GROMACS .gro file of C-alpha atoms in nm:
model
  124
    1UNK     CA    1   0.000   0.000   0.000
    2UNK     CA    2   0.071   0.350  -0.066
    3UNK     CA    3   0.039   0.634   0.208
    4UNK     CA    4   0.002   0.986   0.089
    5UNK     CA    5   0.069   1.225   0.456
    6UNK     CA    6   0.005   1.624   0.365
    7UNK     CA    7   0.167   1.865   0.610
    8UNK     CA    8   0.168   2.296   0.585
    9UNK     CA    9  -0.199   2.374   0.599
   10UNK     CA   10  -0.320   2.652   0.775
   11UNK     CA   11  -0.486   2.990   0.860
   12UNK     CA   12  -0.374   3.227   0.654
   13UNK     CA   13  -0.463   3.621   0.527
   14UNK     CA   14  -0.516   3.746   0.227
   15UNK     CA   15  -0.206   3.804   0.020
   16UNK     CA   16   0.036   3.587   0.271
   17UNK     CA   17   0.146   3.241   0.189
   18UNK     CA   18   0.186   2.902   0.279
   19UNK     CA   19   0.393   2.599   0.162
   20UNK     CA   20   0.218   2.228   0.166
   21UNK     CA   21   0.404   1.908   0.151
   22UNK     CA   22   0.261   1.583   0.072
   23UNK     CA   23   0.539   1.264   0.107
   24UNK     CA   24   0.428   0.940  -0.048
   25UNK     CA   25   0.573   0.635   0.169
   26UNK     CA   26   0.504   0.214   0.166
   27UNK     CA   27   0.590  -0.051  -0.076
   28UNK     CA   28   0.598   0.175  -0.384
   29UNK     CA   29   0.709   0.070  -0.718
   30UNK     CA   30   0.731   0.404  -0.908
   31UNK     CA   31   0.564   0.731  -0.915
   32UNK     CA   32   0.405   0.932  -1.226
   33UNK     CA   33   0.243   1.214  -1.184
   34UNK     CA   34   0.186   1.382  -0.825
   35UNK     CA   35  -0.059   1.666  -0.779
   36UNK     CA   36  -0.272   1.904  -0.564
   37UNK     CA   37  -0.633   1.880  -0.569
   38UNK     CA   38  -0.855   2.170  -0.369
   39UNK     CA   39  -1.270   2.089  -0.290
   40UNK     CA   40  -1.431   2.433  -0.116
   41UNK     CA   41  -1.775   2.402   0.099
   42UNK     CA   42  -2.026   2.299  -0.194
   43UNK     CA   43  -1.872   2.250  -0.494
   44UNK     CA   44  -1.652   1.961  -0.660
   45UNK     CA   45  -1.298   1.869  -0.636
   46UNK     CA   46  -1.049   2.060  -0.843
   47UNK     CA   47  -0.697   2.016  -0.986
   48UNK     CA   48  -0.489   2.271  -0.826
   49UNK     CA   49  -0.164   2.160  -1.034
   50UNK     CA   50  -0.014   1.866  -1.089
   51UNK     CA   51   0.327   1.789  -1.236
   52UNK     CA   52   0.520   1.476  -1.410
   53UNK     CA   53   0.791   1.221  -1.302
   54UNK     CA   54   1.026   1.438  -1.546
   55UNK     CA   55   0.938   1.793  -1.395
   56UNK     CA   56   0.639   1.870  -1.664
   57UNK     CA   57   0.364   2.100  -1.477
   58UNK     CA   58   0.033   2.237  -1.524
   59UNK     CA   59  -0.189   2.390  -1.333
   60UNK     CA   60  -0.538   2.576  -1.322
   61UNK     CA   61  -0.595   2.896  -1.466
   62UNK     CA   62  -0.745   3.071  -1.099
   63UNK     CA   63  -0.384   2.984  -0.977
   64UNK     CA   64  -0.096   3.038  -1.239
   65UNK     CA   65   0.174   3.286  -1.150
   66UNK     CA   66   0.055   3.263  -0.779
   67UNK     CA   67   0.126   2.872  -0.711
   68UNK     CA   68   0.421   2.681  -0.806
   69UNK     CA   69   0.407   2.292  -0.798
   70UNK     CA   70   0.751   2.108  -0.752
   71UNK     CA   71   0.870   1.769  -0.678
   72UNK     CA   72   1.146   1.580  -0.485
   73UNK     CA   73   1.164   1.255  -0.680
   74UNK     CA   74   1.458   1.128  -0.447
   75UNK     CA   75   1.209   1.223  -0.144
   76UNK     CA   76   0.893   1.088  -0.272
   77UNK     CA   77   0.735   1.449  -0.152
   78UNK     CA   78   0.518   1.674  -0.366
   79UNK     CA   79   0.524   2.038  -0.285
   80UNK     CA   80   0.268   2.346  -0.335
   81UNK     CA   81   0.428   2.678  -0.254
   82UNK     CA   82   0.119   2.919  -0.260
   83UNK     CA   83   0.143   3.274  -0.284
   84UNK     CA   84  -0.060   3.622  -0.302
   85UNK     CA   85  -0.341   3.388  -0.165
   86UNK     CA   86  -0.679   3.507  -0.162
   87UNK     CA   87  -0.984   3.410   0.046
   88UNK     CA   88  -1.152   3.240  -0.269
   89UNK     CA   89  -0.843   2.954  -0.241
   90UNK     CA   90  -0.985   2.875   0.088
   91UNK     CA   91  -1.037   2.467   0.047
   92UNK     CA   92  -0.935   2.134   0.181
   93UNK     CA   93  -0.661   2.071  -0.025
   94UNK     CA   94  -0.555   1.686  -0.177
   95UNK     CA   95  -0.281   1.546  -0.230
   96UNK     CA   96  -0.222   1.300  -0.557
   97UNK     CA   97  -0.019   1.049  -0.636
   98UNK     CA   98  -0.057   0.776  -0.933
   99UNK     CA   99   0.190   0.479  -0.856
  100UNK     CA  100   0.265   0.154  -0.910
  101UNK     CA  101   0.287  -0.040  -0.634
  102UNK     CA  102   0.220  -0.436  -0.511
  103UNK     CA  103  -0.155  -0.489  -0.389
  104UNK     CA  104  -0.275  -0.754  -0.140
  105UNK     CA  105  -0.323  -1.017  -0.385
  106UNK     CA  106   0.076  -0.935  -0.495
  107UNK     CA  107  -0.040  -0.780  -0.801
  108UNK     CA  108   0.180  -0.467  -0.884
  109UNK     CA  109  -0.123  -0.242  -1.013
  110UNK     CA  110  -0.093   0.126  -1.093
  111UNK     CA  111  -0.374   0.351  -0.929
  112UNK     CA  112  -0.480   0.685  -0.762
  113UNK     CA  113  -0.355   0.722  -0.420
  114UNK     CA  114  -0.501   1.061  -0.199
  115UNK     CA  115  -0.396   1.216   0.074
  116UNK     CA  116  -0.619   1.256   0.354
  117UNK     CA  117  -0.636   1.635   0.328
  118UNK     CA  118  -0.525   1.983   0.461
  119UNK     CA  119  -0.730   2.268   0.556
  120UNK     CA  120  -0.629   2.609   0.393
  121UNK     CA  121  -0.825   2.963   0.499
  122UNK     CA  122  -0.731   3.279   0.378
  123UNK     CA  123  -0.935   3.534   0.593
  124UNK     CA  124  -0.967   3.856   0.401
   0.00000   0.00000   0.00000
């Protein structure tokens, strides 16, 4: 199994930032891609940004030029450094990882693994 443990959530205000870390750990195989995933009270869950095993990122249009998505490959860890936040990024943010890793049965299976989420509140 795969364990996805998000740390750097917070209370923060408007224009500050904050820096979250998500480090995969277990029996893991390889990792693709690794990204950031946000849900806000009543709506659906959205890709934040999300970036490749080679460095390749991408990211939503609400958050380029004030996030930054990077990667420690060597560390397993995922990292979102958020700035010039505003109160509308307030969300429970995800963390992502698709690996390949053994399952009970032995099989090594490639799949969605999620973090169990960090609260982030920019106060205005």
């Amino acid at each position: 199994q795969v364990q996805l443990v998000e740390s750097g959530g917070g209370l923060v205000q408007a224009g500050g930032s904050l820096r979250l870390s998500c480090a995969a750990s277990g029996s893991i195989f390889s990792i693709n891609d690794m990204g950031w995933y946000r849900r806000a009270p009543g709506t659906k869950r959205e890709l934040v940004a999300a970036i490749t095993s080679d460095g390749f990122t991408n990211s939503a249009d609400s958050v380029k030029g004030r996030f930054t998505i990077s990667r420690d490959n060597a560390k397993n860890t995922v990292y979102l450094q958020m700035n010039s936040l505003k109160p509308e990024d307030t969300a429970v943010y995800y963390c992502n990882a698709v690996a390949t890793a053994p399952q009970a049965t032995g099989v090594m299976t490639i799949r969605d693994y999620w973090g169990q989420g960090t609260q982030v509140t920019v106060s205005s």
